[in-house]
Every structure is written in structure tokens, then in C-alpha cells.
PDB file of C-alpha atoms and ligand atoms in Angstrom:
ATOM      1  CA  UNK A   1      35.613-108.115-124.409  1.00  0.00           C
ATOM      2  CA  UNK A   2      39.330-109.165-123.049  1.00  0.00           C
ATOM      3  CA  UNK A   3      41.871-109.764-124.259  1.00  0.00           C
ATOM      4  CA  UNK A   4      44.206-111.025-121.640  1.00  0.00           C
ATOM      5  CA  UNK A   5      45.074-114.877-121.334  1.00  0.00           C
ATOM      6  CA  UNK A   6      44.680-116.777-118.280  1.00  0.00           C
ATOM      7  CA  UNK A   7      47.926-119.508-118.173  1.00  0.00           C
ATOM      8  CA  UNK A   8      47.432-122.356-116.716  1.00  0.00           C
ATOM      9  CA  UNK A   9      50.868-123.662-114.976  1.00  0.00           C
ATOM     10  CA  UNK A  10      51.434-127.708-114.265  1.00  0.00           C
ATOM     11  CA  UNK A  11      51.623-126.410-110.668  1.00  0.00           C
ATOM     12  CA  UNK A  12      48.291-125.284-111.027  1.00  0.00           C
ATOM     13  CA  UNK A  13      48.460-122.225-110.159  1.00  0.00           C
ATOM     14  CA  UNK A  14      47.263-119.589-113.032  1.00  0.00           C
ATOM     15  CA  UNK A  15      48.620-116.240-113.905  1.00  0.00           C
ATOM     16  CA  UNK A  16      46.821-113.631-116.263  1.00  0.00           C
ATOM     17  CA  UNK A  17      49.544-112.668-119.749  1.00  0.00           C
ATOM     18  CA  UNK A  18      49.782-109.194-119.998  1.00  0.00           C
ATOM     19  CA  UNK A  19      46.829-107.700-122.109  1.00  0.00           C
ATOM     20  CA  UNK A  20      48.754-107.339-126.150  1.00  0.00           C
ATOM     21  CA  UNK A  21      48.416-103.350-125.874  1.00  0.00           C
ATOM     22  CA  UNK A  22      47.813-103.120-129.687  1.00  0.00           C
ATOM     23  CA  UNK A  23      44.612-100.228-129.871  1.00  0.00           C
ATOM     24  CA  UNK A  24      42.837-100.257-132.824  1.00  0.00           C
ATOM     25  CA  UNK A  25      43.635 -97.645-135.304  1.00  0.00           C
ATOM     26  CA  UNK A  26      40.882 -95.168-135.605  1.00  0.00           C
ATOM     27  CA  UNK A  27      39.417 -95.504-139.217  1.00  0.00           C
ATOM     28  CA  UNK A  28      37.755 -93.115-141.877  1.00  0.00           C
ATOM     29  CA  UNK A  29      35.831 -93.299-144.800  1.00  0.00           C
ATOM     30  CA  UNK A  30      36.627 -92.084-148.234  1.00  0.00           C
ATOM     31  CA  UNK A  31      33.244 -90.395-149.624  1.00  0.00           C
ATOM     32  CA  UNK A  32      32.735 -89.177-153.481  1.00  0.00           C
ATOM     33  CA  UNK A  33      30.617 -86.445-153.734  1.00  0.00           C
ATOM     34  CA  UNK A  34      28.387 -85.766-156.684  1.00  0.00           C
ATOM     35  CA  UNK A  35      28.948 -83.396-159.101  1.00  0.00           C
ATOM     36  CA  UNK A  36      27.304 -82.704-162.604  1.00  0.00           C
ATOM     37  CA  UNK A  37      30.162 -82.373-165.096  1.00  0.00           C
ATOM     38  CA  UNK A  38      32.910 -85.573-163.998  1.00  0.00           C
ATOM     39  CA  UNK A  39      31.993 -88.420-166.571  1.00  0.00           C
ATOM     40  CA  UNK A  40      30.752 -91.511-165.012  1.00  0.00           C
ATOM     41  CA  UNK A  41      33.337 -93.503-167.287  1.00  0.00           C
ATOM     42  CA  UNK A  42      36.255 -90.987-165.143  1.00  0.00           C
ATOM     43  CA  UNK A  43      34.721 -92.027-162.032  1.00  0.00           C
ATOM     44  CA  UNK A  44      34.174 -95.936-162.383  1.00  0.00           C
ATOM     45  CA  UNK A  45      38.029 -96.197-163.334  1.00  0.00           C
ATOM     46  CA  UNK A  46      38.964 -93.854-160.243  1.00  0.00           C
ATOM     47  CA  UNK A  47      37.187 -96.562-158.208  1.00  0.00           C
ATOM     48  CA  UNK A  48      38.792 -99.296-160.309  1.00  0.00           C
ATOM     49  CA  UNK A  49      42.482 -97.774-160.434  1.00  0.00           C
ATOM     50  CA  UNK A  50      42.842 -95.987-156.769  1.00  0.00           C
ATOM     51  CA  UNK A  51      40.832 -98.571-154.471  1.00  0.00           C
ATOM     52  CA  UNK A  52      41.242-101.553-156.722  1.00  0.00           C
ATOM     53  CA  UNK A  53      37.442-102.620-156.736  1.00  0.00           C
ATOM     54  CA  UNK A  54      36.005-104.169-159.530  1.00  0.00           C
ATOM     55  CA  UNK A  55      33.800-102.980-161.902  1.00  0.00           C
ATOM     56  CA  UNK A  56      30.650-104.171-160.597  1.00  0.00           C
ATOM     57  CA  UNK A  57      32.286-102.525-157.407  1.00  0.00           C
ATOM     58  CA  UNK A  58      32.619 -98.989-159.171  1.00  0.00           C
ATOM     59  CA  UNK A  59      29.705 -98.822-161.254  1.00  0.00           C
ATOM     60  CA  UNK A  60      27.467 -99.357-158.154  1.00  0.00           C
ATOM     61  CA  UNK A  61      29.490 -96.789-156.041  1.00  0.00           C
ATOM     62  CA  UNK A  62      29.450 -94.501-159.106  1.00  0.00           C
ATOM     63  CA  UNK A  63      25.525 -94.965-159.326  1.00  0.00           C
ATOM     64  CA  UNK A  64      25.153 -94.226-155.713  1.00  0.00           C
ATOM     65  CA  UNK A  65      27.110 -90.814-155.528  1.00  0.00           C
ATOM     66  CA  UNK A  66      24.867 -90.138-158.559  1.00  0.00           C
ATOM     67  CA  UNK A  67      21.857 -90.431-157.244  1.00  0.00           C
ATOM     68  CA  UNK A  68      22.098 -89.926-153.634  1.00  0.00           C
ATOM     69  CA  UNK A  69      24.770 -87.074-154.049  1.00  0.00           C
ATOM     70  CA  UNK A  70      27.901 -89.281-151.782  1.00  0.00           C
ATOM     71  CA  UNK A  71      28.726 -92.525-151.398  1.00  0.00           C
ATOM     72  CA  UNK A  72      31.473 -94.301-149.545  1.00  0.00           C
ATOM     73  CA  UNK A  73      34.478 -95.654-151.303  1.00  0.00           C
ATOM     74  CA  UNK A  74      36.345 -97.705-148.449  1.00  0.00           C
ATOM     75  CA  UNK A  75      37.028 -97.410-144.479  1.00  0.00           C
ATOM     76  CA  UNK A  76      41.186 -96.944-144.044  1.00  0.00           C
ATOM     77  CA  UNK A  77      43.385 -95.799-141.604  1.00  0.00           C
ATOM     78  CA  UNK A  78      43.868 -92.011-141.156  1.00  0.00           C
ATOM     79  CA  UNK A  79      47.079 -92.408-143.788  1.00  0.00           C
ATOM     80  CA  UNK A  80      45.813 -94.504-146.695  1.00  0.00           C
ATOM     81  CA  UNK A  81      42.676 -92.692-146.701  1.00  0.00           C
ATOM     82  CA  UNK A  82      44.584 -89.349-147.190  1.00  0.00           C
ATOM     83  CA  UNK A  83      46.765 -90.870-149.547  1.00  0.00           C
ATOM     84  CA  UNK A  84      44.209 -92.183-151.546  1.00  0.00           C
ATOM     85  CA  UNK A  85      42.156 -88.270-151.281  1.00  0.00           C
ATOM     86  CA  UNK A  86      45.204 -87.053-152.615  1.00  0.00           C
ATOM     87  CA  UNK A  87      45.455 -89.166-155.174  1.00  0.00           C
ATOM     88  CA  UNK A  88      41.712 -88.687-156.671  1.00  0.00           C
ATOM     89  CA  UNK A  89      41.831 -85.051-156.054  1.00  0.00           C
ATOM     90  CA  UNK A  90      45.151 -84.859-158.442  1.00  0.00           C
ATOM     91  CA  UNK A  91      43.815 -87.581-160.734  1.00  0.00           C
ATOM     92  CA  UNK A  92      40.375 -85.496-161.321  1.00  0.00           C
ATOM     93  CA  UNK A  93      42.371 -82.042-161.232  1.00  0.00           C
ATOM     94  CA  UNK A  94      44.897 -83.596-164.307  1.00  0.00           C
ATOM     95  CA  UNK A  95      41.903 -84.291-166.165  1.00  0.00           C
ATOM     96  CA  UNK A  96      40.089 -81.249-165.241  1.00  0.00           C
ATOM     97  CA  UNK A  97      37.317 -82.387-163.794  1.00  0.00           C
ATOM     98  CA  UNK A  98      35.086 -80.858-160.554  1.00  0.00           C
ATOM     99  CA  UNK A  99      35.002 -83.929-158.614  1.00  0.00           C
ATOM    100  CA  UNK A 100      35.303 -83.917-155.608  1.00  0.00           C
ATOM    101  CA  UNK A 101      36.870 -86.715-152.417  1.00  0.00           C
ATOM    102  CA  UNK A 102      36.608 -86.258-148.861  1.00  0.00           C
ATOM    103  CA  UNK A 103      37.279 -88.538-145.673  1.00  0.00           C
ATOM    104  CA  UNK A 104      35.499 -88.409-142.527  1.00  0.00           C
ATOM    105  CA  UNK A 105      36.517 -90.346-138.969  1.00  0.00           C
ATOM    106  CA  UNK A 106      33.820 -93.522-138.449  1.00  0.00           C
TER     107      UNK A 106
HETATM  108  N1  TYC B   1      26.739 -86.917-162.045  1.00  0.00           N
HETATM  109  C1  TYC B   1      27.797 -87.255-162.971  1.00  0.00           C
HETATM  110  C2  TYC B   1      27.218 -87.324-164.387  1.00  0.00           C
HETATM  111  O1  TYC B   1      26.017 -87.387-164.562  1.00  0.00           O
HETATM  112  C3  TYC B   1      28.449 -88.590-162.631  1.00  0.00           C
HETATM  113  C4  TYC B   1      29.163 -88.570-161.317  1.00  0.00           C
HETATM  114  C5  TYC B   1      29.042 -89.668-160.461  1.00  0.00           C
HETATM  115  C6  TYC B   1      29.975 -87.518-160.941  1.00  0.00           C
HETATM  116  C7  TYC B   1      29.729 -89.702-159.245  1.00  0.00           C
HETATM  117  C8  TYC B   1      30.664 -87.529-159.737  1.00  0.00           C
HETATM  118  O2  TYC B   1      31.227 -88.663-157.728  1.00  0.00           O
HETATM  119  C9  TYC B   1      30.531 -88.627-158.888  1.00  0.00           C
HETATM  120  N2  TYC B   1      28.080 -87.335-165.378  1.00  0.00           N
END
């Protein structure tokens, strides 16, 4: 797909704009893992608190690492997903719990 522009002048000639060189960011996903110790409550407000879904949102996510041992939290660009590994890993660790957050490139 282009993205250039063809500009139509009142002469009528037509010149092509200059492609917008803007490249997409590469993204990554956040992934829980499972674990058998971290209460589900812990996790559901992890979900709720550090990528602001709702609690249908978490509860579902929650019950997916669960039972299927990861689940995906949200796609982000290389720094917010960091940040927000960062911020689960030292959220769980204050609370001592096992859980676990990773990111991998889409
Ligand atoms: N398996 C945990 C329990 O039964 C709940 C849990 C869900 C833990 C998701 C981690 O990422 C996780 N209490």
C-alpha cells in the first residue's frame, strides 16, 4: 500500500508529495504467565491498575493465564511494554508473590 499523494496542479500537470517517512514502531506483547501461588484477586487488579482494563477485561485475561498457562495483556511499543513489565514484576515482588510478566516482539 502507498502512501505518497499524487497533486494535482490547475496547470494540470501532477507531481507525487514526498512519501510521510513515519515507519511504524515495531510492537510487543505483554504475556502473564501462570503460576500456582499469585491470588487471582492480585492478578485481576494488576490487569485493572497497570493496563487500565476493566474488570470483565481482567477476569477473562486472569482466567486465560490460568488455564492455558499465558495469556496476552496488551500489544505496546518496545518502551511502554517494558515499563509496564517493570511495573508488574515490582508490584508482584512488593507483595511477594511468584508471578511472573514477560514481553515478546509481534
Ligand atoms: N493459578 C493462580 C491460582 O490458582 C492464579 C493465577 C492466574 C496466577 C494468572 C498467575 O498469571 C496468573 N491462584
Amino acid at each position: 500500500m502507498s502512501n505518497s499523494r499524487e497533486i494535482i496542479r490547475s496547470s494540470g500537470t501532477s507531481v507525487e508529495e514526498a512519501k510521510p517517512r513515519l515507519k511504524k514502531p515495531r510492537m510487543y506483547r505483554v504475556l502473564l504467565m501462570n503460576d500456582d501461588y499469585t491470588p487471582m484477586e492480585f492478578v485481576v487488579t494488576i490487569l485493572r491498575k497497570i493496563f487500565r482494563l476493566t474488570e470483565e477485561q481482567s477476569v477473562q485475561i486472569m482466567l486465560k493465564v490460568h488455564t492455558e498457562g499465558s495469556g496476552v495483556c496488551g500489544v505496546f511499543t518496545a518502551e511502554v511494554a517494558e515499563t509496564r513489565v517493570r511495573e508488574v514484576l515490582a508490584l508482584a515482588r512488593e507483595h511477594q508473590h511468584p508471578l511472573k510478566c514477560t514481553m515478546e516482539p509481534e
